PDB file of C-alpha atoms in Angstrom:
ATOM      1  CA  MET X  28       4.874  21.536   5.252  1.00  0.00           C
ATOM      2  CA  SER X  29       4.818  18.107   5.418  1.00  0.00           C
ATOM      3  CA  TYR X  30       3.161  15.543   3.523  1.00  0.00           C
ATOM      4  CA  SER X  31       0.001  15.195   5.567  1.00  0.00           C
ATOM      5  CA  GLN X  32      -0.262  18.916   6.281  1.00  0.00           C
ATOM      6  CA  ARG X  33      -0.273  19.535   2.328  1.00  0.00           C
ATOM      7  CA  LEU X  34      -3.110  17.071   2.062  1.00  0.00           C
ATOM      8  CA  LEU X  35      -4.930  18.186   5.046  1.00  0.00           C
ATOM      9  CA  GLN X  36      -4.889  22.026   4.415  1.00  0.00           C
ATOM     10  CA  GLN X  37      -4.417  21.900   0.154  1.00  0.00           C
ATOM     11  CA  GLY X  38      -6.538  21.151  -2.072  1.00  0.00           C
ATOM     12  CA  SER X  39     -10.479  21.270  -2.711  1.00  0.00           C
ATOM     13  CA  SER X  40     -12.822  21.323   1.039  1.00  0.00           C
ATOM     14  CA  LEU X  41     -13.834  18.048  -0.518  1.00  0.00           C
ATOM     15  CA  THR X  42     -10.271  16.466  -0.955  1.00  0.00           C
ATOM     16  CA  ARG X  43      -9.449  17.739   2.941  1.00  0.00           C
ATOM     17  CA  LEU X  44     -12.493  16.354   4.064  1.00  0.00           C
ATOM     18  CA  ALA X  45     -11.753  12.915   2.963  1.00  0.00           C
ATOM     19  CA  HIS X  46      -7.762  13.334   4.029  1.00  0.00           C
ATOM     20  CA  ARG X  47      -9.170  14.716   7.388  1.00  0.00           C
ATOM     21  CA  SER X  48     -11.548  11.530   7.901  1.00  0.00           C
ATOM     22  CA  ARG X  49      -8.902   8.584   6.950  1.00  0.00           C
ATOM     23  CA  TYR X  50      -6.770  10.023   9.697  1.00  0.00           C
ATOM     24  CA  ASP X  51      -9.837  10.274  12.268  1.00  0.00           C
ATOM     25  CA  ALA X  52     -11.077   6.831  11.167  1.00  0.00           C
ATOM     26  CA  VAL X  53      -7.914   5.035  11.994  1.00  0.00           C
ATOM     27  CA  LEU X  54      -7.728   6.555  16.093  1.00  0.00           C
ATOM     28  CA  SER X  55     -11.721   6.146  16.087  1.00  0.00           C
ATOM     29  CA  LEU X  56     -11.505   2.459  15.195  1.00  0.00           C
ATOM     30  CA  LEU X  57      -8.568   1.894  17.798  1.00  0.00           C
ATOM     31  CA  GLN X  58     -10.143   3.723  21.099  1.00  0.00           C
ATOM     32  CA  GLY X  59     -10.248   1.566  24.248  1.00  0.00           C
ATOM     33  CA  ASN X  60      -6.618  -0.211  23.566  1.00  0.00           C
ATOM     34  CA  GLN X  61      -3.373   0.035  24.124  1.00  0.00           C
ATOM     35  CA  PHE X  62      -0.925  -1.598  22.026  1.00  0.00           C
ATOM     36  CA  GLN X  63       3.051  -1.791  22.929  1.00  0.00           C
ATOM     37  CA  ARG X  64       4.125  -2.095  19.317  1.00  0.00           C
ATOM     38  CA  ALA X  65       2.800  -1.398  16.065  1.00  0.00           C
ATOM     39  CA  LEU X  66       3.911  -1.762  12.869  1.00  0.00           C
ATOM     40  CA  ASP X  67       2.710   0.908  10.202  1.00  0.00           C
ATOM     41  CA  TYR X  68       3.918  -0.097   6.551  1.00  0.00           C
ATOM     42  CA  GLY X  69       3.223   2.959   4.409  1.00  0.00           C
ATOM     43  CA  CYS X  70       4.352   5.118   7.252  1.00  0.00           C
ATOM     44  CA  GLY X  71       4.324   8.096   4.999  1.00  0.00           C
ATOM     45  CA  ASP X  72       5.812  11.107   7.165  1.00  0.00           C
ATOM     46  CA  GLY X  73       4.714   9.257   9.994  1.00  0.00           C
ATOM     47  CA  TRP X  74       1.625  11.355  11.132  1.00  0.00           C
ATOM     48  CA  LEU X  75      -0.346   8.660  11.741  1.00  0.00           C
ATOM     49  CA  LEU X  76       2.055   7.119  13.646  1.00  0.00           C
ATOM     50  CA  ARG X  77       2.338  10.331  16.327  1.00  0.00           C
ATOM     51  CA  SER X  78      -0.745  11.096  16.545  1.00  0.00           C
ATOM     52  CA  ALA X  79      -1.675   7.146  17.649  1.00  0.00           C
ATOM     53  CA  TYR X  80       1.036   7.686  20.401  1.00  0.00           C
ATOM     54  CA  GLU X  81      -0.267  11.285  21.432  1.00  0.00           C
ATOM     55  CA  ALA X  82      -3.756   9.802  21.831  1.00  0.00           C
ATOM     56  CA  GLY X  83      -2.026   7.191  24.264  1.00  0.00           C
ATOM     57  CA  LEU X  84      -3.034   4.250  21.525  1.00  0.00           C
ATOM     58  CA  VAL X  85       0.257   2.743  20.475  1.00  0.00           C
ATOM     59  CA  THR X  86       3.612   3.006  22.947  1.00  0.00           C
ATOM     60  CA  SER X  87       6.584   2.023  20.465  1.00  0.00           C
ATOM     61  CA  GLY X  88       6.433   0.576  16.301  1.00  0.00           C
ATOM     62  CA  VAL X  89       8.166   1.035  13.183  1.00  0.00           C
ATOM     63  CA  GLY X  90       7.266   2.994   9.907  1.00  0.00           C
ATOM     64  CA  VAL X  91       7.842   1.564   6.652  1.00  0.00           C
ATOM     65  CA  ASP X  92       8.176   3.222   3.708  1.00  0.00           C
ATOM     66  CA  ILE X  93       9.485   2.993  -0.170  1.00  0.00           C
ATOM     67  CA  ALA X  94      10.805   7.045  -0.457  1.00  0.00           C
ATOM     68  CA  PRO X  95      14.030   7.377   1.898  1.00  0.00           C
ATOM     69  CA  GLN X  96      12.909  11.390   1.873  1.00  0.00           C
ATOM     70  CA  MET X  97       9.278  10.386   3.926  1.00  0.00           C
ATOM     71  CA  LEU X  98      11.389   8.384   6.212  1.00  0.00           C
ATOM     72  CA  SER X  99      13.747  11.383   7.068  1.00  0.00           C
ATOM     73  CA  LEU X 100      10.342  13.157   7.539  1.00  0.00           C
ATOM     74  CA  CYS X 101       9.299  10.631  10.151  1.00  0.00           C
ATOM     75  CA  GLU X 102      12.342  11.326  11.917  1.00  0.00           C
ATOM     76  CA  GLU X 103      11.264  15.051  12.141  1.00  0.00           C
ATOM     77  CA  THR X 104       7.687  14.223  13.088  1.00  0.00           C
ATOM     78  CA  LEU X 105       8.552  11.860  15.794  1.00  0.00           C
ATOM     79  CA  ALA X 106      11.845  13.711  17.059  1.00  0.00           C
ATOM     80  CA  ASN X 107      12.217  13.475  21.051  1.00  0.00           C
ATOM     81  CA  ILE X 108       9.514  10.488  21.239  1.00  0.00           C
ATOM     82  CA  PRO X 109      11.575   7.652  21.861  1.00  0.00           C
ATOM     83  CA  GLY X 110      10.515   3.636  21.147  1.00  0.00           C
ATOM     84  CA  PHE X 111       9.813   4.510  17.085  1.00  0.00           C
ATOM     85  CA  GLN X 112      12.308   3.779  14.518  1.00  0.00           C
ATOM     86  CA  PHE X 113      11.759   4.046  10.866  1.00  0.00           C
ATOM     87  CA  CYS X 114      13.558   1.260   7.601  1.00  0.00           C
ATOM     88  CA  LEU X 115      12.762   1.034   4.127  1.00  0.00           C
ATOM     89  CA  PRO X 116      10.936  -2.057   3.295  1.00  0.00           C
ATOM     90  CA  ASP X 117      14.147  -4.550   2.770  1.00  0.00           C
ATOM     91  CA  ALA X 118      15.392  -3.834   5.896  1.00  0.00           C
ATOM     92  CA  ILE X 119      12.529  -4.487   8.173  1.00  0.00           C
ATOM     93  CA  ALA X 120      13.572  -7.836   9.234  1.00  0.00           C
ATOM     94  CA  SER X 121      16.609  -5.799  11.126  1.00  0.00           C
ATOM     95  CA  TRP X 122      13.735  -4.140  13.223  1.00  0.00           C
ATOM     96  CA  ILE X 123      10.808  -6.663  14.238  1.00  0.00           C
ATOM     97  CA  GLU X 124      10.738 -10.006  15.129  1.00  0.00           C
ATOM     98  CA  PRO X 125       8.590 -12.173  13.732  1.00  0.00           C
ATOM     99  CA  GLN X 126       5.292 -12.876  15.393  1.00  0.00           C
ATOM    100  CA  SER X 127       6.331  -9.438  17.326  1.00  0.00           C
ATOM    101  CA  CYS X 128       3.824  -6.742  16.448  1.00  0.00           C
ATOM    102  CA  ASP X 129       0.256  -6.581  18.171  1.00  0.00           C
ATOM    103  CA  LEU X 130      -0.764  -4.149  15.769  1.00  0.00           C
ATOM    104  CA  LEU X 131      -0.218  -3.441  11.851  1.00  0.00           C
ATOM    105  CA  LEU X 132      -1.102  -0.611  10.451  1.00  0.00           C
ATOM    106  CA  CYS X 133      -1.551  -0.675   6.076  1.00  0.00           C
ATOM    107  CA  THR X 134      -3.342   2.567   5.202  1.00  0.00           C
ATOM    108  CA  GLU X 135      -3.468   4.068   1.551  1.00  0.00           C
ATOM    109  CA  THR X 136      -0.686   1.797   0.492  1.00  0.00           C
ATOM    110  CA  LEU X 137      -1.617  -1.443  -1.538  1.00  0.00           C
ATOM    111  CA  GLU X 138      -3.076   0.085  -4.228  1.00  0.00           C
ATOM    112  CA  HIS X 139      -0.155   1.071  -5.083  1.00  0.00           C
ATOM    113  CA  VAL X 140       2.005  -2.140  -5.168  1.00  0.00           C
ATOM    114  CA  ASP X 141       2.965  -4.718  -7.548  1.00  0.00           C
ATOM    115  CA  SER X 142       1.566  -7.891  -5.064  1.00  0.00           C
ATOM    116  CA  PRO X 143      -0.502  -7.094  -2.243  1.00  0.00           C
ATOM    117  CA  LYS X 144      -0.719 -11.093  -1.950  1.00  0.00           C
ATOM    118  CA  GLU X 145       2.904 -10.612  -1.395  1.00  0.00           C
ATOM    119  CA  ILE X 146       3.220  -7.709   1.159  1.00  0.00           C
ATOM    120  CA  LEU X 147      -0.020  -8.644   2.863  1.00  0.00           C
ATOM    121  CA  ASP X 148       1.995 -12.553   3.717  1.00  0.00           C
ATOM    122  CA  THR X 149       5.189 -10.533   4.853  1.00  0.00           C
ATOM    123  CA  ILE X 150       3.795  -8.025   6.901  1.00  0.00           C
ATOM    124  CA  LEU X 151       1.442 -10.455   8.889  1.00  0.00           C
ATOM    125  CA  SER X 152       4.182 -12.789   9.469  1.00  0.00           C
ATOM    126  CA  TYR X 153       5.621 -10.028  12.148  1.00  0.00           C
ATOM    127  CA  CYS X 154       1.850  -9.651  13.981  1.00  0.00           C
ATOM    128  CA  LYS X 155       1.631 -11.605  16.910  1.00  0.00           C
ATOM    129  CA  PRO X 156      -1.407 -14.222  17.119  1.00  0.00           C
ATOM    130  CA  GLY X 157      -4.606 -12.008  17.948  1.00  0.00           C
ATOM    131  CA  ALA X 158      -2.715  -8.608  16.752  1.00  0.00           C
ATOM    132  CA  THR X 159      -5.635  -6.050  15.387  1.00  0.00           C
ATOM    133  CA  VAL X 160      -4.877  -5.182  11.933  1.00  0.00           C
ATOM    134  CA  VAL X 161      -6.141  -1.921  10.576  1.00  0.00           C
ATOM    135  CA  ILE X 162      -6.341  -1.574   6.508  1.00  0.00           C
ATOM    136  CA  SER X 163      -7.392   1.134   4.383  1.00  0.00           C
ATOM    137  CA  VAL X 164      -7.421   1.724   0.356  1.00  0.00           C
ATOM    138  CA  PRO X 165      -9.448   4.064  -1.839  1.00  0.00           C
ATOM    139  CA  ILE X 166     -12.729   4.245  -3.076  1.00  0.00           C
ATOM    140  CA  GLU X 167     -12.144   4.199  -6.819  1.00  0.00           C
ATOM    141  CA  ILE X 168     -14.758   2.180  -8.169  1.00  0.00           C
ATOM    142  CA  GLY X 169     -18.809   2.950  -8.798  1.00  0.00           C
ATOM    143  CA  PRO X 170     -20.177   6.013  -7.716  1.00  0.00           C
ATOM    144  CA  ALA X 171     -18.056   7.419  -5.497  1.00  0.00           C
ATOM    145  CA  LEU X 172     -15.798   7.680  -8.279  1.00  0.00           C
ATOM    146  CA  LEU X 173     -18.136  10.744  -9.809  1.00  0.00           C
ATOM    147  CA  VAL X 174     -17.648  12.348  -6.279  1.00  0.00           C
ATOM    148  CA  LYS X 175     -14.137  11.866  -5.751  1.00  0.00           C
ATOM    149  CA  GLN X 176     -13.420  13.439  -9.733  1.00  0.00           C
ATOM    150  CA  PHE X 177     -14.963  16.320  -9.102  1.00  0.00           C
ATOM    151  CA  GLY X 178     -13.453  16.934  -6.060  1.00  0.00           C
ATOM    152  CA  ARG X 179      -9.959  16.127  -7.855  1.00  0.00           C
ATOM    153  CA  TYR X 180     -11.155  18.937 -10.405  1.00  0.00           C
ATOM    154  CA  LEU X 181     -11.691  21.646  -8.239  1.00  0.00           C
ATOM    155  CA  ALA X 182      -8.387  20.882  -6.454  1.00  0.00           C
ATOM    156  CA  ASN X 183      -6.885  21.081  -9.544  1.00  0.00           C
ATOM    157  CA  PHE X 184      -7.774  24.590 -10.169  1.00  0.00           C
ATOM    158  CA  LYS X 185      -5.616  25.947  -7.044  1.00  0.00           C
ATOM    159  CA  GLY X 186      -2.482  24.371  -8.420  1.00  0.00           C
ATOM    160  CA  HIS X 187      -0.754  21.194  -9.392  1.00  0.00           C
ATOM    161  CA  TYR X 188      -2.763  18.841  -7.143  1.00  0.00           C
ATOM    162  CA  GLY X 189      -2.947  16.244 -10.298  1.00  0.00           C
ATOM    163  CA  TYR X 190      -5.378  13.316 -10.975  1.00  0.00           C
ATOM    164  CA  GLU X 191      -5.645  10.878 -13.273  1.00  0.00           C
ATOM    165  CA  LYS X 192      -8.662  11.378 -16.345  1.00  0.00           C
ATOM    166  CA  TYR X 193     -10.837   8.978 -17.532  1.00  0.00           C
ATOM    167  CA  THR X 194     -12.843   9.224 -20.863  1.00  0.00           C
ATOM    168  CA  PRO X 195     -16.531   9.346 -21.063  1.00  0.00           C
ATOM    169  CA  LYS X 196     -16.356   5.539 -21.408  1.00  0.00           C
ATOM    170  CA  GLU X 197     -14.197   4.724 -18.798  1.00  0.00           C
ATOM    171  CA  LEU X 198     -15.762   6.721 -16.485  1.00  0.00           C
ATOM    172  CA  TRP X 199     -19.179   4.972 -17.588  1.00  0.00           C
ATOM    173  CA  ASP X 200     -17.636   1.153 -16.450  1.00  0.00           C
ATOM    174  CA  ALA X 201     -16.118   2.165 -13.107  1.00  0.00           C
ATOM    175  CA  ALA X 202     -18.615   4.232 -12.136  1.00  0.00           C
ATOM    176  CA  PHE X 203     -21.779   2.489 -13.114  1.00  0.00           C
ATOM    177  CA  LEU X 204     -20.552  -0.987 -14.334  1.00  0.00           C
ATOM    178  CA  TRP X 205     -18.269  -1.452 -11.365  1.00  0.00           C
ATOM    179  CA  ASN X 206     -15.836  -2.662 -13.900  1.00  0.00           C
ATOM    180  CA  THR X 207     -12.574  -1.508 -13.794  1.00  0.00           C
ATOM    181  CA  ASP X 208     -10.962  -4.234 -15.962  1.00  0.00           C
ATOM    182  CA  SER X 209     -12.529  -2.631 -19.129  1.00  0.00           C
ATOM    183  CA  PHE X 210     -10.245  -0.327 -19.647  1.00  0.00           C
ATOM    184  CA  PRO X 211      -5.992   0.175 -19.412  1.00  0.00           C
ATOM    185  CA  SER X 212      -4.486   1.461 -16.428  1.00  0.00           C
ATOM    186  CA  SER X 213      -1.444   1.142 -14.041  1.00  0.00           C
ATOM    187  CA  HIS X 214      -3.504  -1.895 -12.697  1.00  0.00           C
ATOM    188  CA  SER X 215      -3.892  -3.988 -16.096  1.00  0.00           C
ATOM    189  CA  LEU X 216      -0.281  -2.957 -17.320  1.00  0.00           C
ATOM    190  CA  PRO X 217       2.940  -4.210 -16.286  1.00  0.00           C
ATOM    191  CA  PHE X 218       4.330  -3.126 -13.577  1.00  0.00           C
ATOM    192  CA  THR X 219       6.363   0.124 -13.833  1.00  0.00           C
ATOM    193  CA  GLY X 220       7.375   0.639  -9.776  1.00  0.00           C
ATOM    194  CA  PHE X 221       4.503   1.827  -8.646  1.00  0.00           C
ATOM    195  CA  ARG X 222       0.542   1.449  -9.651  1.00  0.00           C
ATOM    196  CA  ALA X 223      -2.141   4.511  -9.425  1.00  0.00           C
ATOM    197  CA  HIS X 224      -5.429   5.090  -8.323  1.00  0.00           C
ATOM    198  CA  LYS X 225      -7.060   4.650 -11.538  1.00  0.00           C
ATOM    199  CA  GLY X 226      -8.291   1.379 -12.101  1.00  0.00           C
ATOM    200  CA  PHE X 227      -8.005   0.058  -8.776  1.00  0.00           C
ATOM    201  CA  ASP X 228     -10.844  -2.295  -7.450  1.00  0.00           C
ATOM    202  CA  TYR X 229     -10.813  -2.239  -3.540  1.00  0.00           C
ATOM    203  CA  ARG X 230     -12.942  -5.630  -3.590  1.00  0.00           C
ATOM    204  CA  LYS X 231     -10.132  -7.531  -4.274  1.00  0.00           C
ATOM    205  CA  ILE X 232      -7.929  -6.273  -1.083  1.00  0.00           C
ATOM    206  CA  LYS X 233     -11.013  -7.500   0.827  1.00  0.00           C
ATOM    207  CA  ALA X 234     -11.057 -10.596  -0.669  1.00  0.00           C
ATOM    208  CA  MET X 235      -7.339 -11.198  -0.314  1.00  0.00           C
ATOM    209  CA  LEU X 236      -8.043 -10.136   3.319  1.00  0.00           C
ATOM    210  CA  ALA X 237     -10.763 -12.649   3.961  1.00  0.00           C
ATOM    211  CA  GLU X 238      -8.246 -15.348   3.061  1.00  0.00           C
ATOM    212  CA  ARG X 239      -5.754 -14.233   5.871  1.00  0.00           C
ATOM    213  CA  LEU X 240      -7.843 -12.430   8.437  1.00  0.00           C
ATOM    214  CA  SER X 241     -10.796 -12.284  10.659  1.00  0.00           C
ATOM    215  CA  LEU X 242     -12.102  -9.583   9.323  1.00  0.00           C
ATOM    216  CA  GLU X 243     -13.911  -7.879  12.330  1.00  0.00           C
ATOM    217  CA  LYS X 244     -15.552  -4.432  10.755  1.00  0.00           C
ATOM    218  CA  GLN X 245     -15.480  -2.535   7.584  1.00  0.00           C
ATOM    219  CA  VAL X 246     -15.944   1.234   7.590  1.00  0.00           C
ATOM    220  CA  CYS X 247     -16.071   3.920   4.963  1.00  0.00           C
ATOM    221  CA  THR X 248     -15.558   7.365   5.097  1.00  0.00           C
ATOM    222  CA  PRO X 249     -16.293  10.190   5.315  1.00  0.00           C
ATOM    223  CA  PHE X 250     -19.857   9.721   5.682  1.00  0.00           C
ATOM    224  CA  PRO X 251     -20.151   6.117   7.244  1.00  0.00           C
ATOM    225  CA  LEU X 252     -23.755   5.680   6.577  1.00  0.00           C
ATOM    226  CA  LEU X 253     -23.338   5.613   2.938  1.00  0.00           C
ATOM    227  CA  GLY X 254     -21.415   2.228   2.657  1.00  0.00           C
ATOM    228  CA  ASN X 255     -19.487   2.061  -0.459  1.00  0.00           C
ATOM    229  CA  TRP X 256     -21.821   4.420  -2.858  1.00  0.00           C
ATOM    230  CA  PHE X 257     -20.235   8.114  -2.007  1.00  0.00           C
ATOM    231  CA  ASN X 258     -17.232   7.333  -0.013  1.00  0.00           C
ATOM    232  CA  SER X 259     -13.837   8.105  -0.731  1.00  0.00           C
ATOM    233  CA  THR X 260     -12.129   5.239   1.329  1.00  0.00           C
ATOM    234  CA  VAL X 261     -12.884   2.143   2.677  1.00  0.00           C
ATOM    235  CA  PHE X 262     -11.260   0.538   6.051  1.00  0.00           C
ATOM    236  CA  TRP X 263     -10.948  -3.024   7.623  1.00  0.00           C
ATOM    237  CA  VAL X 264     -10.668  -4.094  10.968  1.00  0.00           C
ATOM    238  CA  GLY X 265      -9.283  -7.547  11.301  1.00  0.00           C
ATOM    239  CA  ARG X 266      -7.536  -9.822  13.739  1.00  0.00           C
ATOM    240  CA  VAL X 267      -4.848 -12.654  12.990  1.00  0.00           C
TER     241      VAL X 267
END
């Protein structure tokens, strides 16, 4: 079972809905376009690139991930489909020329890195002027956090789904006061190679994007009409 299949088939009904809606949202946001070359930074097992290819939205691209095992899965996911390559972050320049991509995808990745500003500046340098950019990160602040923690709690009953626990005060501060800076987390402590979800504030990423892109749309999933209050993920669509 692939990484994406595990997310879509295991866990609780709430976590499965959240993950499925993320994939569907990206494809929906790209509808009506066809992109010649995509850069998917944080591509995982390549499921999103394959889905975009099968939907006729992307004809070629490069997937980038820090995990060699994920890149191996990418080769399996897009086996016998020409035009796609996969590499580690340090090797991007060997596969893509600056300002050569007309689509940049970066989903559920920026919350995990040490310096999202540096990552954004790097990957945006490979985009053509006018290129479409789709970024998504999890909503781990506000009332949505209560719903997500409940879904994770249920998912953990079925196996080792894994989730970070909050003290009552931490949950109060994050969910009701919209404050993730009042308690220790991987986002406030020295970087150890990976930042987790606890303590992440998506609004900081939005501010970075607004400085670098012309933002055209913000969508929250899985229930777009509820905005950032009771959703798991926020997407931005912008243009270079």
